[in-house]
Amino acid sequence: LLVTYNGASFDVPLLETRARLAGLSLPVSAMEHLDVLHRVRRAYAGRWMDCRQQTAELNLLGHRRIDDIPGAEVPARWFDWMRRGNADGLVPVVEHNRLDLVGLARLLGPLAGTFADPGECGARIVSTLRDR
């Protein structure tokens, strides 16, 4: 099972394209896949200011990241390393990715609770009932 946050739109197509360019077969899209972003959107779109992973972590876990780079900076830092060999900017990228993975794992329990009892969690009840 592949578990991602926005993986259906971003990670899976990127991984498959990179694999093809490298002459490899990586049928990630054939794997069973849980994209947590889609579940968060179903439950909380319109209830939260956005459905970014860090927003879900704040609202479902009460956790706010400290000293984390914005995800939008990650590609620029990666390309800076690729073009110039400047690895200094990669340390925060690795930490950001670590926080993403830990946060994703921590979100699964509370999100399951959201779908078990949406009214208790402030979720959109009708939208969450479609998964039962």
PDB file of N, CA and C in Angstrom, residues 50-110:
ATOM      1  N   ASP A  50      -7.302  25.876   4.385  1.00  0.00           N
ATOM      2  CA  ASP A  50      -6.785  25.070   3.279  1.00  0.00           C
ATOM      3  C   ASP A  50      -6.634  23.646   3.793  1.00  0.00           C
ATOM      4  N   CYS A  51      -6.232  22.750   2.941  1.00  0.00           N
ATOM      5  CA  CYS A  51      -6.085  21.346   3.332  1.00  0.00           C
ATOM      6  C   CYS A  51      -4.639  20.868   3.179  1.00  0.00           C
ATOM      7  N   ARG A  52      -3.691  21.784   3.276  1.00  0.00           N
ATOM      8  CA  ARG A  52      -2.283  21.403   3.225  1.00  0.00           C
ATOM      9  C   ARG A  52      -1.955  20.459   4.382  1.00  0.00           C
ATOM     10  N   GLN A  53      -0.905  19.676   4.235  1.00  0.00           N
ATOM     11  CA  GLN A  53      -0.550  18.722   5.278  1.00  0.00           C
ATOM     12  C   GLN A  53      -0.281  19.416   6.606  1.00  0.00           C
ATOM     13  N   GLN A  54       0.418  20.535   6.577  1.00  0.00           N
ATOM     14  CA  GLN A  54       0.714  21.221   7.832  1.00  0.00           C
ATOM     15  C   GLN A  54      -0.549  21.764   8.497  1.00  0.00           C
ATOM     16  N   THR A  55      -1.545  22.120   7.712  1.00  0.00           N
ATOM     17  CA  THR A  55      -2.826  22.555   8.273  1.00  0.00           C
ATOM     18  C   THR A  55      -3.529  21.371   8.928  1.00  0.00           C
ATOM     19  N   ALA A  56      -3.477  20.216   8.280  1.00  0.00           N
ATOM     20  CA  ALA A  56      -4.070  19.009   8.864  1.00  0.00           C
ATOM     21  C   ALA A  56      -3.352  18.633  10.153  1.00  0.00           C
ATOM     22  N   GLU A  57      -2.025  18.746  10.167  1.00  0.00           N
ATOM     23  CA  GLU A  57      -1.267  18.445  11.382  1.00  0.00           C
ATOM     24  C   GLU A  57      -1.673  19.384  12.516  1.00  0.00           C
ATOM     25  N   LEU A  58      -1.850  20.644  12.198  1.00  0.00           N
ATOM     26  CA  LEU A  58      -2.240  21.614  13.218  1.00  0.00           C
ATOM     27  C   LEU A  58      -3.646  21.315  13.752  1.00  0.00           C
ATOM     28  N   ASN A  59      -4.579  21.084  12.849  1.00  0.00           N
ATOM     29  CA  ASN A  59      -5.975  20.896  13.256  1.00  0.00           C
ATOM     30  C   ASN A  59      -6.271  19.521  13.847  1.00  0.00           C
ATOM     31  N   LEU A  60      -5.636  18.482  13.348  1.00  0.00           N
ATOM     32  CA  LEU A  60      -5.930  17.134  13.842  1.00  0.00           C
ATOM     33  C   LEU A  60      -4.993  16.677  14.956  1.00  0.00           C
ATOM     34  N   LEU A  61      -3.763  17.209  14.954  1.00  0.00           N
ATOM     35  CA  LEU A  61      -2.773  16.767  15.942  1.00  0.00           C
ATOM     36  C   LEU A  61      -2.418  17.847  16.953  1.00  0.00           C
ATOM     37  N   GLY A  62      -2.803  19.099  16.645  1.00  0.00           N
ATOM     38  CA  GLY A  62      -2.395  20.209  17.507  1.00  0.00           C
ATOM     39  C   GLY A  62      -0.917  20.494  17.408  1.00  0.00           C
ATOM     40  N   HIS A  63      -0.313  20.126  16.278  1.00  0.00           N
ATOM     41  CA  HIS A  63       1.134  20.274  16.093  1.00  0.00           C
ATOM     42  C   HIS A  63       1.438  21.326  15.027  1.00  0.00           C
ATOM     43  N   ARG A  64       2.249  22.305  15.402  1.00  0.00           N
ATOM     44  CA  ARG A  64       2.712  23.321  14.456  1.00  0.00           C
ATOM     45  C   ARG A  64       4.217  23.123  14.263  1.00  0.00           C
ATOM     46  N   ARG A  65       4.639  23.052  13.016  1.00  0.00           N
ATOM     47  CA  ARG A  65       6.060  22.885  12.729  1.00  0.00           C
ATOM     48  C   ARG A  65       6.821  24.166  13.046  1.00  0.00           C
ATOM     49  N   ILE A  66       7.997  23.992  13.603  1.00  0.00           N
ATOM     50  CA  ILE A  66       8.883  25.110  13.932  1.00  0.00           C
ATOM     51  C   ILE A  66      10.132  24.991  13.063  1.00  0.00           C
ATOM     52  N   ASP A  67      10.571  26.087  12.515  1.00  0.00           N
ATOM     53  CA  ASP A  67      11.810  26.128  11.717  1.00  0.00           C
ATOM     54  C   ASP A  67      11.790  25.180  10.517  1.00  0.00           C
ATOM     55  N   ASP A  68      10.638  25.002   9.913  1.00  0.00           N
ATOM     56  CA  ASP A  68      10.534  24.171   8.716  1.00  0.00           C
ATOM     57  C   ASP A  68      10.474  25.085   7.499  1.00  0.00           C
ATOM     58  N   ILE A  69      11.145  24.679   6.424  1.00  0.00           N
ATOM     59  CA  ILE A  69      11.064  25.480   5.205  1.00  0.00           C
ATOM     60  C   ILE A  69       9.715  25.228   4.531  1.00  0.00           C
ATOM     61  N   PRO A  70       9.193  26.210   3.836  1.00  0.00           N
ATOM     62  CA  PRO A  70       7.948  25.985   3.086  1.00  0.00           C
ATOM     63  C   PRO A  70       8.187  24.952   1.984  1.00  0.00           C
ATOM     64  N   GLY A  71       7.224  24.079   1.788  1.00  0.00           N
ATOM     65  CA  GLY A  71       7.349  23.063   0.751  1.00  0.00           C
ATOM     66  C   GLY A  71       7.601  23.648  -0.626  1.00  0.00           C
ATOM     67  N   ALA A  72       7.112  24.850  -0.866  1.00  0.00           N
ATOM     68  CA  ALA A  72       7.312  25.495  -2.168  1.00  0.00           C
ATOM     69  C   ALA A  72       8.789  25.803  -2.441  1.00  0.00           C
ATOM     70  N   GLU A  73       9.616  25.867  -1.392  1.00  0.00           N
ATOM     71  CA  GLU A  73      11.051  26.125  -1.569  1.00  0.00           C
ATOM     72  C   GLU A  73      11.848  24.882  -1.923  1.00  0.00           C
ATOM     73  N   VAL A  74      11.284  23.717  -1.702  1.00  0.00           N
ATOM     74  CA  VAL A  74      12.027  22.468  -1.893  1.00  0.00           C
ATOM     75  C   VAL A  74      12.536  22.318  -3.331  1.00  0.00           C
ATOM     76  N   PRO A  75      11.700  22.488  -4.354  1.00  0.00           N
ATOM     77  CA  PRO A  75      12.215  22.304  -5.716  1.00  0.00           C
ATOM     78  C   PRO A  75      13.371  23.258  -6.050  1.00  0.00           C
ATOM     79  N   ALA A  76      13.293  24.505  -5.631  1.00  0.00           N
ATOM     80  CA  ALA A  76      14.365  25.472  -5.932  1.00  0.00           C
ATOM     81  C   ALA A  76      15.678  25.037  -5.295  1.00  0.00           C
ATOM     82  N   ARG A  77      15.606  24.556  -4.064  1.00  0.00           N
ATOM     83  CA  ARG A  77      16.823  24.100  -3.383  1.00  0.00           C
ATOM     84  C   ARG A  77      17.390  22.862  -4.063  1.00  0.00           C
ATOM     85  N   TRP A  78      16.511  21.978  -4.481  1.00  0.00           N
ATOM     86  CA  TRP A  78      16.950  20.771  -5.186  1.00  0.00           C
ATOM     87  C   TRP A  78      17.640  21.155  -6.497  1.00  0.00           C
ATOM     88  N   PHE A  79      17.023  22.036  -7.272  1.00  0.00           N
ATOM     89  CA  PHE A  79      17.608  22.419  -8.550  1.00  0.00           C
ATOM     90  C   PHE A  79      18.894  23.216  -8.356  1.00  0.00           C
ATOM     91  N   ASP A  80      18.997  23.971  -7.293  1.00  0.00           N
ATOM     92  CA  ASP A  80      20.239  24.673  -6.988  1.00  0.00           C
ATOM     93  C   ASP A  80      21.368  23.666  -6.776  1.00  0.00           C
ATOM     94  N   TRP A  81      21.075  22.594  -6.074  1.00  0.00           N
ATOM     95  CA  TRP A  81      22.071  21.542  -5.874  1.00  0.00           C
ATOM     96  C   TRP A  81      22.412  20.864  -7.205  1.00  0.00           C
ATOM     97  N   MET A  82      21.393  20.582  -8.018  1.00  0.00           N
ATOM     98  CA  MET A  82      21.632  19.915  -9.301  1.00  0.00           C
ATOM     99  C   MET A  82      22.478  20.778 -10.234  1.00  0.00           C
ATOM    100  N   ARG A  83      22.204  22.086 -10.262  1.00  0.00           N
ATOM    101  CA  ARG A  83      22.902  22.981 -11.189  1.00  0.00           C
ATOM    102  C   ARG A  83      24.264  23.435 -10.691  1.00  0.00           C
ATOM    103  N   ARG A  84      24.346  23.734  -9.395  1.00  0.00           N
ATOM    104  CA  ARG A  84      25.556  24.355  -8.861  1.00  0.00           C
ATOM    105  C   ARG A  84      26.331  23.467  -7.896  1.00  0.00           C
ATOM    106  N   GLY A  85      25.732  22.354  -7.503  1.00  0.00           N
ATOM    107  CA  GLY A  85      26.392  21.481  -6.540  1.00  0.00           C
ATOM    108  C   GLY A  85      26.361  22.027  -5.124  1.00  0.00           C
ATOM    109  N   ASN A  86      25.492  23.014  -4.870  1.00  0.00           N
ATOM    110  CA  ASN A  86      25.392  23.623  -3.549  1.00  0.00           C
ATOM    111  C   ASN A  86      24.502  22.748  -2.666  1.00  0.00           C
ATOM    112  N   ALA A  87      25.134  21.929  -1.825  1.00  0.00           N
ATOM    113  CA  ALA A  87      24.386  20.997  -0.980  1.00  0.00           C
ATOM    114  C   ALA A  87      23.902  21.635   0.317  1.00  0.00           C
ATOM    115  N   ASP A  88      24.343  22.861   0.617  1.00  0.00           N
ATOM    116  CA  ASP A  88      23.939  23.502   1.877  1.00  0.00           C
ATOM    117  C   ASP A  88      22.429  23.611   2.005  1.00  0.00           C
ATOM    118  N   GLY A  89      21.754  23.878   0.921  1.00  0.00           N
ATOM    119  CA  GLY A  89      20.304  24.039   0.965  1.00  0.00           C
ATOM    120  C   GLY A  89      19.539  22.737   1.100  1.00  0.00           C
ATOM    121  N   LEU A  90      20.240  21.594   0.987  1.00  0.00           N
ATOM    122  CA  LEU A  90      19.551  20.307   1.062  1.00  0.00           C
ATOM    123  C   LEU A  90      19.268  19.849   2.490  1.00  0.00           C
ATOM    124  N   VAL A  91      20.040  20.319   3.448  1.00  0.00           N
ATOM    125  CA  VAL A  91      19.816  19.893   4.838  1.00  0.00           C
ATOM    126  C   VAL A  91      18.391  20.233   5.288  1.00  0.00           C
ATOM    127  N   PRO A  92      17.919  21.462   5.074  1.00  0.00           N
ATOM    128  CA  PRO A  92      16.528  21.750   5.444  1.00  0.00           C
ATOM    129  C   PRO A  92      15.507  20.957   4.618  1.00  0.00           C
ATOM    130  N   VAL A  93      15.864  20.589   3.386  1.00  0.00           N
ATOM    131  CA  VAL A  93      14.962  19.794   2.543  1.00  0.00           C
ATOM    132  C   VAL A  93      14.795  18.394   3.136  1.00  0.00           C
ATOM    133  N   VAL A  94      15.897  17.804   3.555  1.00  0.00           N
ATOM    134  CA  VAL A  94      15.836  16.474   4.161  1.00  0.00           C
ATOM    135  C   VAL A  94      15.002  16.522   5.441  1.00  0.00           C
ATOM    136  N   GLU A  95      15.198  17.554   6.245  1.00  0.00           N
ATOM    137  CA  GLU A  95      14.420  17.693   7.478  1.00  0.00           C
ATOM    138  C   GLU A  95      12.941  17.911   7.162  1.00  0.00           C
ATOM    139  N   HIS A  96      12.644  18.722   6.161  1.00  0.00           N
ATOM    140  CA  HIS A  96      11.252  18.949   5.742  1.00  0.00           C
ATOM    141  C   HIS A  96      10.611  17.623   5.323  1.00  0.00           C
ATOM    142  N   ASN A  97      11.335  16.831   4.542  1.00  0.00           N
ATOM    143  CA  ASN A  97      10.806  15.547   4.095  1.00  0.00           C
ATOM    144  C   ASN A  97      10.600  14.590   5.267  1.00  0.00           C
ATOM    145  N   ARG A  98      11.510  14.616   6.224  1.00  0.00           N
ATOM    146  CA  ARG A  98      11.355  13.787   7.418  1.00  0.00           C
ATOM    147  C   ARG A  98      10.084  14.186   8.180  1.00  0.00           C
ATOM    148  N   LEU A  99       9.894  15.496   8.344  1.00  0.00           N
ATOM    149  CA  LEU A  99       8.696  15.976   9.033  1.00  0.00           C
ATOM    150  C   LEU A  99       7.426  15.598   8.273  1.00  0.00           C
ATOM    151  N   ASP A 100       7.476  15.640   6.947  1.00  0.00           N
ATOM    152  CA  ASP A 100       6.326  15.219   6.143  1.00  0.00           C
ATOM    153  C   ASP A 100       5.986  13.751   6.404  1.00  0.00           C
ATOM    154  N   LEU A 101       6.988  12.894   6.429  1.00  0.00           N
ATOM    155  CA  LEU A 101       6.747  11.462   6.631  1.00  0.00           C
ATOM    156  C   LEU A 101       6.214  11.164   8.029  1.00  0.00           C
ATOM    157  N   VAL A 102       6.828  11.767   9.030  1.00  0.00           N
ATOM    158  CA  VAL A 102       6.378  11.559  10.407  1.00  0.00           C
ATOM    159  C   VAL A 102       4.960  12.101  10.572  1.00  0.00           C
ATOM    160  N   GLY A 103       4.718  13.298  10.042  1.00  0.00           N
ATOM    161  CA  GLY A 103       3.377  13.889  10.140  1.00  0.00           C
ATOM    162  C   GLY A 103       2.332  13.057   9.423  1.00  0.00           C
ATOM    163  N   LEU A 104       2.676  12.531   8.261  1.00  0.00           N
ATOM    164  CA  LEU A 104       1.740  11.695   7.507  1.00  0.00           C
ATOM    165  C   LEU A 104       1.357  10.462   8.322  1.00  0.00           C
ATOM    166  N   ALA A 105       2.336   9.812   8.911  1.00  0.00           N
ATOM    167  CA  ALA A 105       2.051   8.628   9.735  1.00  0.00           C
ATOM    168  C   ALA A 105       1.172   8.992  10.930  1.00  0.00           C
ATOM    169  N   ARG A 106       1.449  10.124  11.546  1.00  0.00           N
ATOM    170  CA  ARG A 106       0.687  10.543  12.723  1.00  0.00           C
ATOM    171  C   ARG A 106      -0.746  10.954  12.374  1.00  0.00           C
ATOM    172  N   LEU A 107      -0.991  11.385  11.146  1.00  0.00           N
ATOM    173  CA  LEU A 107      -2.333  11.817  10.742  1.00  0.00           C
ATOM    174  C   LEU A 107      -3.310  10.660  10.541  1.00  0.00           C
ATOM    175  N   LEU A 108      -2.801   9.479  10.270  1.00  0.00           N
ATOM    176  CA  LEU A 108      -3.683   8.377   9.891  1.00  0.00           C
ATOM    177  C   LEU A 108      -4.697   8.020  10.972  1.00  0.00           C
ATOM    178  N   GLY A 109      -4.278   7.943  12.226  1.00  0.00           N
ATOM    179  CA  GLY A 109      -5.203   7.607  13.311  1.00  0.00           C
ATOM    180  C   GLY A 109      -6.298   8.643  13.492  1.00  0.00           C
ATOM    181  N   PRO A 110      -5.917   9.915  13.689  1.00  0.00           N
ATOM    182  CA  PRO A 110      -6.960  10.938  13.839  1.00  0.00           C
ATOM    183  C   PRO A 110      -7.872  11.065  12.616  1.00  0.00           C
TER     184      PRO A 110
END
